[in-house]
CSV table of C-alpha atoms and ligand atoms in Angstrom, one decimal:
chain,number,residue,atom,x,y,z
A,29,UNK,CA,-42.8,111.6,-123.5
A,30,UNK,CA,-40.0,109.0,-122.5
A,31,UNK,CA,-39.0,107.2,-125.8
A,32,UNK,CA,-37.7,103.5,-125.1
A,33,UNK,CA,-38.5,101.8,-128.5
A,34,UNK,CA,-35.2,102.7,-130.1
A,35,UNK,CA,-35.6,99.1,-132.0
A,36,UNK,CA,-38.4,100.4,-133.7
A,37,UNK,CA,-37.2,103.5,-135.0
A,38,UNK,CA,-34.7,106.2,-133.9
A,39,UNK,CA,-35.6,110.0,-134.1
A,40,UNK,CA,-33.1,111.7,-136.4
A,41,UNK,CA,-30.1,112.9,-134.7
A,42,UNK,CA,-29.1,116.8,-134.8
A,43,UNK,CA,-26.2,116.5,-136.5
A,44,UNK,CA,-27.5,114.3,-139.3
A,45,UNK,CA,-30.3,117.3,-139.6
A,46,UNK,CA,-27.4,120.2,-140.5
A,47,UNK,CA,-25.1,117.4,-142.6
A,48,UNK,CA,-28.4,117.4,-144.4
A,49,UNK,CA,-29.8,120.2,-144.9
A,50,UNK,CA,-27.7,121.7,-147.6
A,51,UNK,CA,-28.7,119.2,-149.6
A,52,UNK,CA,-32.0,119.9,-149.1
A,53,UNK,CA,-32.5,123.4,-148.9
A,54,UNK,CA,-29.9,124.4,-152.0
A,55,UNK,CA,-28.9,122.8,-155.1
A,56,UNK,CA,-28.8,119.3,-155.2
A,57,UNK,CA,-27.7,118.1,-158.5
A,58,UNK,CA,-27.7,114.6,-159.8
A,59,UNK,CA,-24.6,112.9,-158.6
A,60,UNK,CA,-24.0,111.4,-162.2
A,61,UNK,CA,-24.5,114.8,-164.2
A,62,UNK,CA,-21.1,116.3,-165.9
A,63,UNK,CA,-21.1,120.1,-164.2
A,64,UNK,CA,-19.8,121.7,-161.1
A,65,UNK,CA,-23.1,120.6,-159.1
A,66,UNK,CA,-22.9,117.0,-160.5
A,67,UNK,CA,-19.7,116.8,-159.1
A,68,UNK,CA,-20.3,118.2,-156.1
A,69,UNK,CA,-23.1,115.9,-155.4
A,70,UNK,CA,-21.3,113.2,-156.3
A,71,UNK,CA,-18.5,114.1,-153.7
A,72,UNK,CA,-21.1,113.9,-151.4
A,73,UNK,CA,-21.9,110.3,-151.9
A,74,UNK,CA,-18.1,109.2,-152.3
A,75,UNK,CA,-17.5,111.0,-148.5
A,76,UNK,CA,-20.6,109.5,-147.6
A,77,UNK,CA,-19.7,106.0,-148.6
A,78,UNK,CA,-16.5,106.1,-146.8
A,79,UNK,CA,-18.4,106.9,-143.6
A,80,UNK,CA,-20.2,104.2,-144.0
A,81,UNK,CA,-17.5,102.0,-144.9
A,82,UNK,CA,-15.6,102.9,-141.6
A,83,UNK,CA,-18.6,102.0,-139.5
A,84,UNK,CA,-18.7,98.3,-141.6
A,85,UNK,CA,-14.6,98.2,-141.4
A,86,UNK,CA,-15.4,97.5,-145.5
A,87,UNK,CA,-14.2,99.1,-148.4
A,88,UNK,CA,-16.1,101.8,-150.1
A,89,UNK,CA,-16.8,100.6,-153.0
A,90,UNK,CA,-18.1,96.7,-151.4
A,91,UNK,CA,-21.5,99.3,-150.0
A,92,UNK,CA,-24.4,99.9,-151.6
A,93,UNK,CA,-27.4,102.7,-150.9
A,94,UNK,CA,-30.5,101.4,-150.1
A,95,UNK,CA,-33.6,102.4,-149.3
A,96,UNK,CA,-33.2,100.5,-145.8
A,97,UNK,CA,-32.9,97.5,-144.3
A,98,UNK,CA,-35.9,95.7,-146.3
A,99,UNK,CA,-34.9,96.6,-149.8
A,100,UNK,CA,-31.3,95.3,-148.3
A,101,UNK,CA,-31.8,91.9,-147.3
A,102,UNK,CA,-34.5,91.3,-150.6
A,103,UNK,CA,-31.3,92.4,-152.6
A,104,UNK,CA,-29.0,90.3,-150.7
A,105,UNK,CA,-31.8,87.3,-150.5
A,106,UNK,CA,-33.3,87.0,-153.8
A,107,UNK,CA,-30.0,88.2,-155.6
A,108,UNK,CA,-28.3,85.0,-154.9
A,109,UNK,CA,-30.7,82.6,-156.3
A,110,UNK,CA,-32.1,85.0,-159.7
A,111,UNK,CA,-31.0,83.0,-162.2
A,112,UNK,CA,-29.3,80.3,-160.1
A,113,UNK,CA,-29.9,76.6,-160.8
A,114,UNK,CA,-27.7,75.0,-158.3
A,115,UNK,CA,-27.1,75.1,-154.6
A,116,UNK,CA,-30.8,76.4,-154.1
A,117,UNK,CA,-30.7,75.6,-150.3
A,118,UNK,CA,-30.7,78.4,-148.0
A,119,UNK,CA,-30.6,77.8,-144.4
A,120,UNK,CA,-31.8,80.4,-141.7
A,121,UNK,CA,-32.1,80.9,-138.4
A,122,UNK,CA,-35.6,80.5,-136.5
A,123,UNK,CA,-35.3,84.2,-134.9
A,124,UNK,CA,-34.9,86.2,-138.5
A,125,UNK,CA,-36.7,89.4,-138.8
A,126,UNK,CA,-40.4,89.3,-140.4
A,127,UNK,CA,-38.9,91.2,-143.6
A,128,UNK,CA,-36.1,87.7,-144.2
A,129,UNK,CA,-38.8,85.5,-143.5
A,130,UNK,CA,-41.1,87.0,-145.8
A,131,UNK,CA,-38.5,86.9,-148.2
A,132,UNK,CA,-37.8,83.0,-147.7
A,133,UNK,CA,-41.9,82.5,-148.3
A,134,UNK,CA,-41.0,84.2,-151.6
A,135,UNK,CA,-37.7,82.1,-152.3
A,136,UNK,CA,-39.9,78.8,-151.4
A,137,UNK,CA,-42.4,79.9,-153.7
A,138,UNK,CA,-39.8,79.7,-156.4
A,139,UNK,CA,-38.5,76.4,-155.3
A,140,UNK,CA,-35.5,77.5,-153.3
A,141,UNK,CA,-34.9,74.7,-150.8
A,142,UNK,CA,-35.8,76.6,-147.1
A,143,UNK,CA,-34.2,75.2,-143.7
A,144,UNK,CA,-34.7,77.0,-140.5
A,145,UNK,CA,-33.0,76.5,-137.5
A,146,UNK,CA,-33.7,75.9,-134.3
A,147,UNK,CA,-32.0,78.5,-131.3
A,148,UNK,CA,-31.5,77.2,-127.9
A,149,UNK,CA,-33.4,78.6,-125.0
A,150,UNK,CA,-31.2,81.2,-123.7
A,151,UNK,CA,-32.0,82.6,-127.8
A,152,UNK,CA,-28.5,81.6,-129.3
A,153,UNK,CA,-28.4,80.0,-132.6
A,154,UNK,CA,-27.9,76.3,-132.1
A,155,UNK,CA,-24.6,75.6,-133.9
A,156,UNK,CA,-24.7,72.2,-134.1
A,157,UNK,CA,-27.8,72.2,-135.6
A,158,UNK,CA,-26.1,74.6,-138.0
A,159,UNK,CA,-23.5,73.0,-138.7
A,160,UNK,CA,-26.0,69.6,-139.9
A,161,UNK,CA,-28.4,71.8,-141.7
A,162,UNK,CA,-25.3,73.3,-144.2
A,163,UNK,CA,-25.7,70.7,-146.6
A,164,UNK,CA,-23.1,70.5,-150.5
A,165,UNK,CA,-25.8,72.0,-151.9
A,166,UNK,CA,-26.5,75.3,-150.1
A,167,UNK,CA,-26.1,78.5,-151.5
A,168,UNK,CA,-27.1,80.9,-148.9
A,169,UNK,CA,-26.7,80.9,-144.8
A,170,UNK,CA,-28.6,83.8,-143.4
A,171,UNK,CA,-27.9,85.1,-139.4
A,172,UNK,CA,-29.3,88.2,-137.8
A,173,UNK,CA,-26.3,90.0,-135.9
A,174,UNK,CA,-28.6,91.2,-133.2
A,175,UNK,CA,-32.3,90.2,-132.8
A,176,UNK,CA,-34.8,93.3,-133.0
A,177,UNK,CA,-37.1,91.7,-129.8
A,178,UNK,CA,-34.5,90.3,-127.3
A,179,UNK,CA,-31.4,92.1,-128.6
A,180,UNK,CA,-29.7,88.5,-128.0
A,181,UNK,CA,-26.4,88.9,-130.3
A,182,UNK,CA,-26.0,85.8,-132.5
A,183,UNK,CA,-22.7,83.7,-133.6
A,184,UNK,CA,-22.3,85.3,-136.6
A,185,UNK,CA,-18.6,84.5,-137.3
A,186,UNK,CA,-19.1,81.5,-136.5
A,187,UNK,CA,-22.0,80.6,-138.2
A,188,UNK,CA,-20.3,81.9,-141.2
A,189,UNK,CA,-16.8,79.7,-141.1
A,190,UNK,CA,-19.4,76.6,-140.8
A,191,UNK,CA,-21.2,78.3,-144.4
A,192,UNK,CA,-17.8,79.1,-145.9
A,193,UNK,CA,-17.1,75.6,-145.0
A,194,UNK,CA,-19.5,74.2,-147.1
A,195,UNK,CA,-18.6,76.6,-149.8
A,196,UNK,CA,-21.8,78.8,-149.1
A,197,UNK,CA,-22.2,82.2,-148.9
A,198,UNK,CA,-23.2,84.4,-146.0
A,199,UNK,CA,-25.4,87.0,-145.2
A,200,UNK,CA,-26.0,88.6,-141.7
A,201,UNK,CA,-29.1,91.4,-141.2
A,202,UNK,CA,-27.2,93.9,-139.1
A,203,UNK,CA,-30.2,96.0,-138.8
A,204,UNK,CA,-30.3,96.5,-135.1
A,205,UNK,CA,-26.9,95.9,-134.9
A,206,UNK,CA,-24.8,98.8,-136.7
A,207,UNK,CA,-24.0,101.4,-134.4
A,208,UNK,CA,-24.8,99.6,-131.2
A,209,UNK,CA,-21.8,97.0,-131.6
A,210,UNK,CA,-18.8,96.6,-133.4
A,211,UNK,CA,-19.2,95.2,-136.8
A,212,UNK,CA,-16.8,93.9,-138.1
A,213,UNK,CA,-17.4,92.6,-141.8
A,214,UNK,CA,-13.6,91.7,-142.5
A,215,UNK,CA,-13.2,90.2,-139.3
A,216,UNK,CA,-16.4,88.2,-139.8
A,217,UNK,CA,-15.8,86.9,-142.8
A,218,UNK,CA,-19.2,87.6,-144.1
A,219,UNK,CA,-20.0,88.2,-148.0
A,220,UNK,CA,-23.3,90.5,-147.6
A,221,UNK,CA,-24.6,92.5,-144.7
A,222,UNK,CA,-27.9,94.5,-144.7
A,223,UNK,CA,-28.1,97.8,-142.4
A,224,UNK,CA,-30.0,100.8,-142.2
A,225,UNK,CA,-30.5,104.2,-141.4
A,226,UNK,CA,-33.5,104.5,-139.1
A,227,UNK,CA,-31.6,103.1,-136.1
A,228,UNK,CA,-29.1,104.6,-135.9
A,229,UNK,CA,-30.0,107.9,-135.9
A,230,UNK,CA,-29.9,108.7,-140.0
A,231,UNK,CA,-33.2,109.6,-142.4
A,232,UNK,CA,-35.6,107.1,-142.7
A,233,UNK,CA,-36.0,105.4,-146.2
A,234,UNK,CA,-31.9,104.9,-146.2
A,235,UNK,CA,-29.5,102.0,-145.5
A,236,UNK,CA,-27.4,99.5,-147.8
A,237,UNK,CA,-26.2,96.5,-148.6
A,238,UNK,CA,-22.4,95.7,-148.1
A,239,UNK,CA,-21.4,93.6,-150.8
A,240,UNK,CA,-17.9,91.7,-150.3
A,241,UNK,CA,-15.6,92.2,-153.4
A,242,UNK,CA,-15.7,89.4,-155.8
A,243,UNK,CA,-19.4,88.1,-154.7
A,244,UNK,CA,-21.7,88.6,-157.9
A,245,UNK,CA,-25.2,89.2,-157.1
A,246,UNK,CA,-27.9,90.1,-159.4
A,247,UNK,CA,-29.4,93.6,-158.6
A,248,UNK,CA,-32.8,93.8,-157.0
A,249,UNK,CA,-33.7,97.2,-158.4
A,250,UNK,CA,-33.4,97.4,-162.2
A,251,UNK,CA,-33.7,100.3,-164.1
A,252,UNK,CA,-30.0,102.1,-164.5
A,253,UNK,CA,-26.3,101.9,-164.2
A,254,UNK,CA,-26.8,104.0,-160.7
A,255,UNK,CA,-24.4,102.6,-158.1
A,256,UNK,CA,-22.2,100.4,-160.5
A,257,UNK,CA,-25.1,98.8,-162.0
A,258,UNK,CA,-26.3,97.0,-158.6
A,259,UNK,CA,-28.9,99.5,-157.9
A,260,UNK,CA,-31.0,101.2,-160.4
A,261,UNK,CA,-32.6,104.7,-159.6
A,262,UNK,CA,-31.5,108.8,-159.0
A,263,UNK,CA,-29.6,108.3,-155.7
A,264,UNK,CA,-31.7,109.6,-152.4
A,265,UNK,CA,-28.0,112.2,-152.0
A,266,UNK,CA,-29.8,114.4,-148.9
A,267,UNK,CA,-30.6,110.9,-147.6
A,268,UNK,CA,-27.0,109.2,-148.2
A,269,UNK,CA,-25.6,112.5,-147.2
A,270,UNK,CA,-27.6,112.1,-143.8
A,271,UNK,CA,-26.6,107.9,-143.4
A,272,UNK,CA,-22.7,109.0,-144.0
A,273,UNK,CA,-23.3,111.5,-141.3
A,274,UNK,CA,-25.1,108.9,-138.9
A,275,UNK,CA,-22.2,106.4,-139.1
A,276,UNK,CA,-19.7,108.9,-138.9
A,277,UNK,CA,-21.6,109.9,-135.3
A,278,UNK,CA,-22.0,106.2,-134.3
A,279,UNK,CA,-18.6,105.4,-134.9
A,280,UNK,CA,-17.2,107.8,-132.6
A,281,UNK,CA,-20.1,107.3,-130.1
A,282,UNK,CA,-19.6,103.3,-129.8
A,283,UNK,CA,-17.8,103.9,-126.4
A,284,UNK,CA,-21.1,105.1,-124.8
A,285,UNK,CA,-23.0,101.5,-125.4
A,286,UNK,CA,-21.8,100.8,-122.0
A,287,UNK,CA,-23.4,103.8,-120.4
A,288,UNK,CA,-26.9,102.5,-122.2
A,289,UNK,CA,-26.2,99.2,-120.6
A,290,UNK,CA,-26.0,100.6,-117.4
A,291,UNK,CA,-29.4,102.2,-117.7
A,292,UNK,CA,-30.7,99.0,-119.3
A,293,UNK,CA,-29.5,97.3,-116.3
A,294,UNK,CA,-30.8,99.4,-113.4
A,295,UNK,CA,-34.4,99.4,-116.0
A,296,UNK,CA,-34.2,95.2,-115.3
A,297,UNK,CA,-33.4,95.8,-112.0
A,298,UNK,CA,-35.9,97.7,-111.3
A,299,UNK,CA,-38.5,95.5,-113.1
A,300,UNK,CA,-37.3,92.3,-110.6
A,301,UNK,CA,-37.8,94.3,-108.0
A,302,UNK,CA,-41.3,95.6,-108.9
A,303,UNK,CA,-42.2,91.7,-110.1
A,304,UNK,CA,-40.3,89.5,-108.8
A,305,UNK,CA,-41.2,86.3,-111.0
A,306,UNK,CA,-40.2,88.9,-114.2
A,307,UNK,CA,-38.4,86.8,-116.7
A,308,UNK,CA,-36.2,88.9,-118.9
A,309,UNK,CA,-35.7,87.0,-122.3
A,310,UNK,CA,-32.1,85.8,-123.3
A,311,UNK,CA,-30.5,87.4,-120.5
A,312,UNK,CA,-28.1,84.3,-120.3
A,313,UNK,CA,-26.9,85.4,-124.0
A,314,UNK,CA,-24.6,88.3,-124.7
A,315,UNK,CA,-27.4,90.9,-126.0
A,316,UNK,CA,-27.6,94.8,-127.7
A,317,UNK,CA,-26.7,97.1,-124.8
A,318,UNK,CA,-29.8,98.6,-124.9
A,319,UNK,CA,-32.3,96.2,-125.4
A,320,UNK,CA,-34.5,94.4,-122.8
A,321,UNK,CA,-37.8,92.1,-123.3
A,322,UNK,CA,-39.7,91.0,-120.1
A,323,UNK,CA,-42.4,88.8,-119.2
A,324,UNK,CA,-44.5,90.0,-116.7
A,325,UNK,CA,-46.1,86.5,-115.5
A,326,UNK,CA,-49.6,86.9,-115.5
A,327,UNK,CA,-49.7,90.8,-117.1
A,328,UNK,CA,-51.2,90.9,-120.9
A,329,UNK,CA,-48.2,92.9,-122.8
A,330,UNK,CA,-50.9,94.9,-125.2
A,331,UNK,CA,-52.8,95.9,-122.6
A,332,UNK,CA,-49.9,97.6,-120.3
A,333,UNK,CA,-48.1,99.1,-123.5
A,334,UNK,CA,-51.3,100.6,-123.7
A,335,UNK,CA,-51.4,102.1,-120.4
A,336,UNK,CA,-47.6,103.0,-120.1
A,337,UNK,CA,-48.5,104.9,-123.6
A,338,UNK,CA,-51.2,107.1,-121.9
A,339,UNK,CA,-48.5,107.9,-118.8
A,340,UNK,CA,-46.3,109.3,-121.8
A,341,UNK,CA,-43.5,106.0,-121.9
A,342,UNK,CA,-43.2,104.7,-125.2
A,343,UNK,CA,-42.5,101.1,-125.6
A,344,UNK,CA,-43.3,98.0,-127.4
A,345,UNK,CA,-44.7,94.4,-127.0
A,346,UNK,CA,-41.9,93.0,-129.5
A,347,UNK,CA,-41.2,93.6,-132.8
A,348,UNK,CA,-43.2,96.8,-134.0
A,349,UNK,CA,-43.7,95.0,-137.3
A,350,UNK,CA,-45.6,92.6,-135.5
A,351,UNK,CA,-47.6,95.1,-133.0
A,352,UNK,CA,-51.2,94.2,-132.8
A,353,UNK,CA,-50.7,90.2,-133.2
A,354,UNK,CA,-52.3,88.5,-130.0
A,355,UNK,CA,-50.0,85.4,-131.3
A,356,UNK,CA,-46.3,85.1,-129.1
A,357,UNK,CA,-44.0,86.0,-131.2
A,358,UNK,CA,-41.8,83.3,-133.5
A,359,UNK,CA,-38.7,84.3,-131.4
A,360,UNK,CA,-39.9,83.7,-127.6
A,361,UNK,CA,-41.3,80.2,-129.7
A,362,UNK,CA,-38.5,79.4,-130.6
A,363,UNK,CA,-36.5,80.0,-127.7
A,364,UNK,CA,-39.0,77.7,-126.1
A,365,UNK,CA,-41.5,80.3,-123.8
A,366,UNK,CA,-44.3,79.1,-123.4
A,367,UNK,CA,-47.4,81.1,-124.5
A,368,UNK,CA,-48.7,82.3,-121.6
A,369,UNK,CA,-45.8,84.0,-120.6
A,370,UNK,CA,-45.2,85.2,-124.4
A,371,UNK,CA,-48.1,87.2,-123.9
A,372,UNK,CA,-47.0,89.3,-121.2
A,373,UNK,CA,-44.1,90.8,-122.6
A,374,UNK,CA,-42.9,94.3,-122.6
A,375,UNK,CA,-40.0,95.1,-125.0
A,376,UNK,CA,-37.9,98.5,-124.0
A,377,UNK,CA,-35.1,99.3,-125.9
A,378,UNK,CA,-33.0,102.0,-125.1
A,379,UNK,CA,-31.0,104.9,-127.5
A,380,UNK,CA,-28.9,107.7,-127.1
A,381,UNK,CA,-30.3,110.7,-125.3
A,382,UNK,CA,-32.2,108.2,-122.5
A,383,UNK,CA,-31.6,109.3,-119.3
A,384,UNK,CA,-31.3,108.0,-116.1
A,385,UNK,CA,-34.1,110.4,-114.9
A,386,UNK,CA,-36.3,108.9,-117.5
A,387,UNK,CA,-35.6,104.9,-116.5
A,388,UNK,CA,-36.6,105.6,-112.4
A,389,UNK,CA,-40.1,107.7,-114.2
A,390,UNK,CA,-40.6,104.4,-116.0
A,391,UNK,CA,-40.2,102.3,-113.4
A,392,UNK,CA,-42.4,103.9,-110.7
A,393,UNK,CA,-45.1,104.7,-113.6
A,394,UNK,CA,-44.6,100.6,-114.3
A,395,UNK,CA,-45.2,100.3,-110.4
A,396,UNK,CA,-47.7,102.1,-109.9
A,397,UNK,CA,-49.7,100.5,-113.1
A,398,UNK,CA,-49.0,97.3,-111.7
A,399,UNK,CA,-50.2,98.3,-108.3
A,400,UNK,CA,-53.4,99.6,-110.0
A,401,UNK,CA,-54.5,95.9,-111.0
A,402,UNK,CA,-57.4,95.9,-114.1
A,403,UNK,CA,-55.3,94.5,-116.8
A,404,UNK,CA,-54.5,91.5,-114.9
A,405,UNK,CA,-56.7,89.2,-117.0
B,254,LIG,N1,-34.2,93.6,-139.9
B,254,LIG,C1,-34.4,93.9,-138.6
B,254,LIG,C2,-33.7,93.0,-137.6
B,254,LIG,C3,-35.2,94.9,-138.2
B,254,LIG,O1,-35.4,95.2,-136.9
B,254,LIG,C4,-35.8,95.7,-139.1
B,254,LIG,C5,-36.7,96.8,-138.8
B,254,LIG,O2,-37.3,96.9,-137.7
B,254,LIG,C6,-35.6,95.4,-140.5
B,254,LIG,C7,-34.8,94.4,-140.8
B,254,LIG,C8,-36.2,96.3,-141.6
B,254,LIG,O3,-35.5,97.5,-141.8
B,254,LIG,P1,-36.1,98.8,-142.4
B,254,LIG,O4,-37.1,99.3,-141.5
B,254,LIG,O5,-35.0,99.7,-142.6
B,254,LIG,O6,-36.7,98.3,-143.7
C-alpha cells in the first residue's frame, strides 16, 4: 500500500510505540495518587508537557491534554461564551474544519452572534474583510493555521493583531499544522490553540488545548480537579506519554518538511504532465509541505479514489470527515471553484516515511487509470 492521506490520520510512529509502552505494559498509576507510582506517573505527564510545550514555543503549564483536536476546539469554542453575556460575536473564517463549524451551529443555537468570512481565490483569508467583520462587540476570532483539504496556510498572526485590536480573543485550530510548520504561539500572539496527536505521529484519542496565561476559560469537561481544574477525568498517561514523545520527534524532524515538499512537488508535477488542464487548489498561497488537492477537469474524484484504492494508493477526495458527500466541498466554494471542477478532486497529502519510489508508483498507476477511461462520466 502507498499511504498519501497523512491529513486524515498518521500511523503511529516507532518511537512513540517504545515511549509508550512502559506505560502500557507495567504499572501505570494514577498521576494524582500520593506513592512512588503516583509520582512516577505524574513525572511522566510533567516531561510530557514540556515536550509539548517546546513544539508550541508555550509554557508548560498554558497546555492542556485532550482527547484531540475536536474536544480541543469545543473547549476553546464554547468555553468562551459559557456563562458570557457580552461580546457574543464570534467571527470565523469560511474554510474552518467541519468539527469548528459544527461547533458555531451549536454557539448560534445559543444565540452567539456567528460571522464567517469570505477567503479569496487563491484560499487566503480575506483580511479586509476581517478586519470589517471584528466588530466592539466580538468576543472570539477563530483561524485555522493550515487548512486540512488544500493545506493553504492562513494569516494567523495577522488575523490575530486585527482581533487583539478589537479587544477579542483568538483561537487558531492548528490541527494539520503542528509538526509540519513552525508554530509559534508567542510569536503569534494567539490566546488558544487546538492540536492533536493523530497527525503527527502520536496515539489517536490525544491532543490539547494551549491556553495563554491569564485567559480564563470555562472547562468543557467537568467532573474533577484533573489538569488544574480545566479538564476533568483520570488522564489518558500511556497516551500523553505517547503525544510528549510525538512532539519531541517532530520538533527535531521540522527540517525534513522541505524534503516532503520536494516529493509533493515532483507528485504535482507529474499530475500536469499526465493532465494537463489539472488545477491544483491554492497553489498561489503558501501551503503545508505535504499537502496537494487537484482537480482533474472532467474526472469524478469518488470514482478514481476508488480505483487508485484497489491499485493499493491511499488517498482522499478532501476532508475525510466529509468522504462520501457528492456536494464540493465548503472550502473549494469558498475559494470560488466552480462545481464541476469541485467534483473532480483528488486530495494527497504526504507524511514522513513517503518515498520517492512511492510518488513515480502513484503517478504511473494515476496514468495509467486515466488512460483506462470508464470513470470519465
Ligand atoms: N481540525 C482540523 C483542521 C482537522 O483536520 C481535524 C481532523 O481531521 C480536526 C480538527 C479534528 O481533530 P481530531 O481528529 O483530533 O478530533
Amino acid at each position: 500500500m502507498i499511504y498519501l492521506d497523512h491529513n486524515a490520520t498518521t500511523s503511529l510512529d516507532p518511537a512513540v510505540f517504545e515511549a509508550m509502552r512502559p506505560w502500557l505494559e507495567g504499572p501505570c498509576a494514577n498521576p494524582h495518587s500520593a506513592h512512588p507510582l503516583g509520582l512516577l506517573a505524574e513525572g511522566a505527564m510533567v516531561e510530557a508537557r514540556s515536550q509539548v510545550a517546546r513544539l508550541l514555543h508555550a509554557d508548560p503549564a498554558e497546555v492542556v491534554f485532550t482527547s484531540g483536536g475536536t474536544e480541543s476546539l469545543n473547549h476553546a469554542l464554547r468555553g468562551v461564551f459559557e456563562g458570557r453575556t457580552e461580546r457574543r460575536r464570534v467571527v470565523a473564517s469560511a474554510v474552518e474544519h467541519s468539527a469548528v463549524l459544527a461547533v458555531l451551529r451549536w454557539l448560534q443555537g445559543q444565540g452567539v452572534d456567528v460571522v464567517h468570512v469570505p477567503v479569496l481565490p487563491s484560499g487566503l483569508l480575506d483580511l479586509e474583510a476581517l478586519t470589517r467583520a471584528i466588530t466592539p462587540d466580538t468576543g472570539l476570532v477563530t483561524v485555522m493555521a493550515a487548512n486540512n483539504e488544500t493545506g493553504v496556510l492562513q494569516p494567523v498572526a495577522e488575523a490575530c493583531a486585527l482581533a487583539k485590536a478589537q479587544g477579542a480573543l483568538f483561537h487558531t485550530d492548528a490541527v494539520q499544522a503542528l509538526g509540519r510548520i513552525p508554530v509559534e504561539v508567542r510569536a503569534w500572539g494567539i490566546d488558544l490553540l487546538s492540536f492533536s496527536g493523530h497527525k503527527l505521529h502520536g496515539p489517536k484519542g490525544t491532543g490539547g488545548l494551549f491556553i495563554r496565561r491569564g485567559v480564563r476559560l470555562r472547562p468543557f469537561v467537568l467532573g474533577g480537579e484533573q489538569e488544574r481544574g480545566r479538564r476533568g477525568g483520570t488522564e489518558n498517561v500511556p497516551g500523553i506519554v505517547g503525544l510528549g514523545k510525538a512532539c519531541a520527534l517532530a520538533t527535531e524532524r521540522l527540517a525534513e518538511a522541505d524534503g516532503i515538499c520536494a516529493l509533493r512537488d515532483r507528485l504535482e508535477a507529474g499530475l500536469r504532465a499526465l493532465c494537463p488542464d489539472a488545477a491544483v487548489h491554492g497553489q498561489e498561497a503558501p501551503r503545508l509541505p505535504n499537502t496537494t488537492l487537484v482537480s482533474l477537469p472532467g474526472w469524478e474524484g469518488e470514482a478514481l479514489l476508488l480505483r487508485l484504492g484497489q491499485k493499493g494508493v491511499c488517498a482522499s477526495v478532501g476532508s475525510a470527515c466529509t468522504t462520501g458527500q457528492r456536494e464540493p466541498s465548503h472550502v473549494l466554494r469558498a475559494m470560488g471553484v466552480p462545481d464541476a471542477l469541485g467534483r473532480g478532486t483528488l486530495r494527497f497529502s504526504l507524511g514522513r516515511g513517503t518515498t520517492v519510489e512511492e510518488i513515480e508508483a502513484t503517478l504511473a498507476i494515476l496514468g495509467a487509470l486515466l488512460q483506462e477511461g470508464p470513470g470519465r462520466p
